[in-house]
PDB file of C-alpha atoms in Angstrom:
ATOM      1  CA  MET E   1     211.728  45.017 273.123  1.00 60.00           C
ATOM      2  CA  ARG E   2     212.900  47.057 275.999  1.00 65.00           C
ATOM      3  CA  THR E   3     211.833  46.587 279.208  1.00 64.00           C
ATOM      4  CA  ARG E   4     210.612  49.618 281.208  1.00 60.00           C
ATOM      5  CA  ARG E   5     211.287  49.822 284.980  1.00 63.00           C
ATOM      6  CA  LEU E   6     208.458  51.588 286.896  1.00 58.00           C
ATOM      7  CA  ALA E   7     209.670  53.214 290.206  1.00 55.00           C
ATOM      8  CA  PRO E   8     208.151  51.561 292.894  1.00 58.00           C
ATOM      9  CA  ILE E   9     204.950  53.022 294.565  1.00 53.00           C
ATOM     10  CA  GLU E  10     205.253  54.688 297.634  1.00 50.00           C
ATOM     11  CA  PRO E  11     202.631  54.214 300.393  1.00 48.00           C
ATOM     12  CA  MET E  12     200.874  57.639 301.510  1.00 46.00           C
ATOM     13  CA  PRO E  13     202.082  59.045 305.092  1.00 50.00           C
ATOM     14  CA  GLN E  14     199.215  57.781 307.476  1.00 50.00           C
ATOM     15  CA  ASP E  15     200.655  60.713 310.027  1.00 50.00           C
ATOM     16  CA  LYS E  16     198.571  62.789 312.069  1.00 48.00           C
ATOM     17  CA  GLU E  17     199.397  65.872 310.306  1.00 50.00           C
ATOM     18  CA  SER E  18     198.363  64.303 306.440  1.00 51.00           C
ATOM     19  CA  ALA E  19     195.089  62.988 308.346  1.00 50.00           C
ATOM     20  CA  HIS E  20     194.849  67.072 309.021  1.00 57.00           C
ATOM     21  CA  ALA E  21     195.553  68.256 305.277  1.00 64.00           C
ATOM     22  CA  ALA E  22     193.650  71.443 304.489  1.00 77.00           C
ATOM     23  CA  LEU E  23     190.803  70.739 302.171  1.00 85.00           C
ATOM     24  CA  ASP E  24     191.031  72.748 299.102  1.00 88.00           C
ATOM     25  CA  PRO E  25     189.435  76.148 299.025  1.00 89.00           C
ATOM     26  CA  LYS E  26     188.235  76.126 295.861  1.00 92.00           C
ATOM     27  CA  LEU E  27     186.656  72.731 296.562  1.00 91.00           C
ATOM     28  CA  LEU E  28     184.783  74.232 299.914  1.00 91.00           C
ATOM     29  CA  GLU E  29     183.177  77.212 297.440  1.00 93.00           C
ATOM     30  CA  VAL E  30     181.756  74.322 295.486  1.00 95.00           C
ATOM     31  CA  LEU E  31     180.167  72.499 297.618  1.00 97.00           C
ATOM     32  CA  VAL E  32     177.088  72.271 299.453  1.00 98.00           C
ATOM     33  CA  CYS E  33     175.097  70.737 301.891  1.00 98.00           C
ATOM     34  CA  PRO E  34     172.987  67.818 299.724  1.00 98.00           C
ATOM     35  CA  LEU E  35     169.632  68.051 301.758  1.00 98.00           C
ATOM     36  CA  THR E  36     169.305  72.063 302.354  1.00 98.00           C
ATOM     37  CA  LYS E  37     171.696  72.920 299.486  1.00 98.00           C
ATOM     38  CA  THR E  38     173.330  75.405 302.224  1.00 98.00           C
ATOM     39  CA  SER E  39     176.842  76.291 302.542  1.00 96.00           C
ATOM     40  CA  LEU E  40     179.239  74.526 304.879  1.00 97.00           C
ATOM     41  CA  ASP E  41     181.736  75.453 307.292  1.00 97.00           C
ATOM     42  CA  TYR E  42     184.867  73.716 307.390  1.00 97.00           C
ATOM     43  CA  ASP E  43     186.074  71.786 310.991  1.00 96.00           C
ATOM     44  CA  ALA E  44     189.796  70.925 310.368  1.00 95.00           C
ATOM     45  CA  GLU E  45     190.396  69.284 313.254  1.00 96.00           C
ATOM     46  CA  ALA E  46     187.438  67.313 313.412  1.00 97.00           C
ATOM     47  CA  GLN E  47     188.176  66.426 310.112  1.00 97.00           C
ATOM     48  CA  GLU E  48     184.376  67.298 309.440  1.00 98.00           C
ATOM     49  CA  LEU E  49     182.140  69.553 307.047  1.00 98.00           C
ATOM     50  CA  ILE E  50     178.977  71.193 308.883  1.00 98.00           C
ATOM     51  CA  SER E  51     175.604  72.096 307.807  1.00 98.00           C
ATOM     52  CA  ARG E  52     174.162  74.506 310.573  1.00 97.00           C
ATOM     53  CA  ALA E  53     170.724  73.974 308.787  1.00 98.00           C
ATOM     54  CA  ALA E  54     170.845  70.505 308.477  1.00 98.00           C
ATOM     55  CA  ARG E  55     172.456  70.119 311.969  1.00 98.00           C
ATOM     56  CA  LEU E  56     174.861  67.625 310.482  1.00 99.00           C
ATOM     57  CA  ALA E  57     179.007  67.025 309.958  1.00 99.00           C
ATOM     58  CA  TYR E  58     179.438  65.168 307.199  1.00 99.00           C
ATOM     59  CA  PRO E  59     182.937  63.181 307.730  1.00 98.00           C
ATOM     60  CA  ILE E  60     186.096  64.335 305.866  1.00 97.00           C
ATOM     61  CA  ARG E  61     187.694  60.173 304.985  1.00 96.00           C
ATOM     62  CA  ASP E  62     191.641  60.212 303.193  1.00 93.00           C
ATOM     63  CA  GLY E  63     191.012  64.108 302.120  1.00 91.00           C
ATOM     64  CA  ILE E  64     187.621  63.038 300.369  1.00 94.00           C
ATOM     65  CA  PRO E  65     184.384  64.592 301.759  1.00 97.00           C
ATOM     66  CA  ILE E  66     181.845  62.091 302.116  1.00 98.00           C
ATOM     67  CA  MET E  67     178.385  64.009 301.338  1.00 98.00           C
ATOM     68  CA  LEU E  68     176.037  60.846 302.196  1.00 98.00           C
ATOM     69  CA  PRO E  69     173.173  62.270 304.911  1.00 98.00           C
ATOM     70  CA  GLU E  70     173.079  58.663 305.943  1.00 98.00           C
ATOM     71  CA  GLU E  71     176.952  59.022 306.915  1.00 98.00           C
ATOM     72  CA  ALA E  72     176.756  62.443 308.615  1.00 99.00           C
ATOM     73  CA  ARG E  73     176.867  63.197 312.564  1.00 98.00           C
ATOM     74  CA  LYS E  74     173.908  64.422 313.707  1.00 98.00           C
ATOM     75  CA  ILE E  75     174.816  67.905 315.517  1.00 97.00           C
ATOM     76  CA  GLU E  76     173.439  68.102 318.901  1.00 91.00           C
ATOM     77  CA  GLU E  77     170.964  71.637 320.073  1.00 75.00           C
ATOM     78  CA  ASP E  78     173.442  73.546 322.394  1.00 63.00           C
TER      79      ASP E  78
END
């Protein structure tokens, strides 16, 4: 029996640039606020998806949008 050698798994880079990787535009086209079903604005610097209708900011963690209202940050009135 032959043994296969596998390449070591490289850890994902954790620098600032990788943490602020752009969200796929196609994903942004289909994602909506789970409460209002309205479109979302992407804040790349804060790594959040903003629902202006619900006044909530959904976090993006490790490139994954967390679309749970209980995880969202409330946006204060201006």
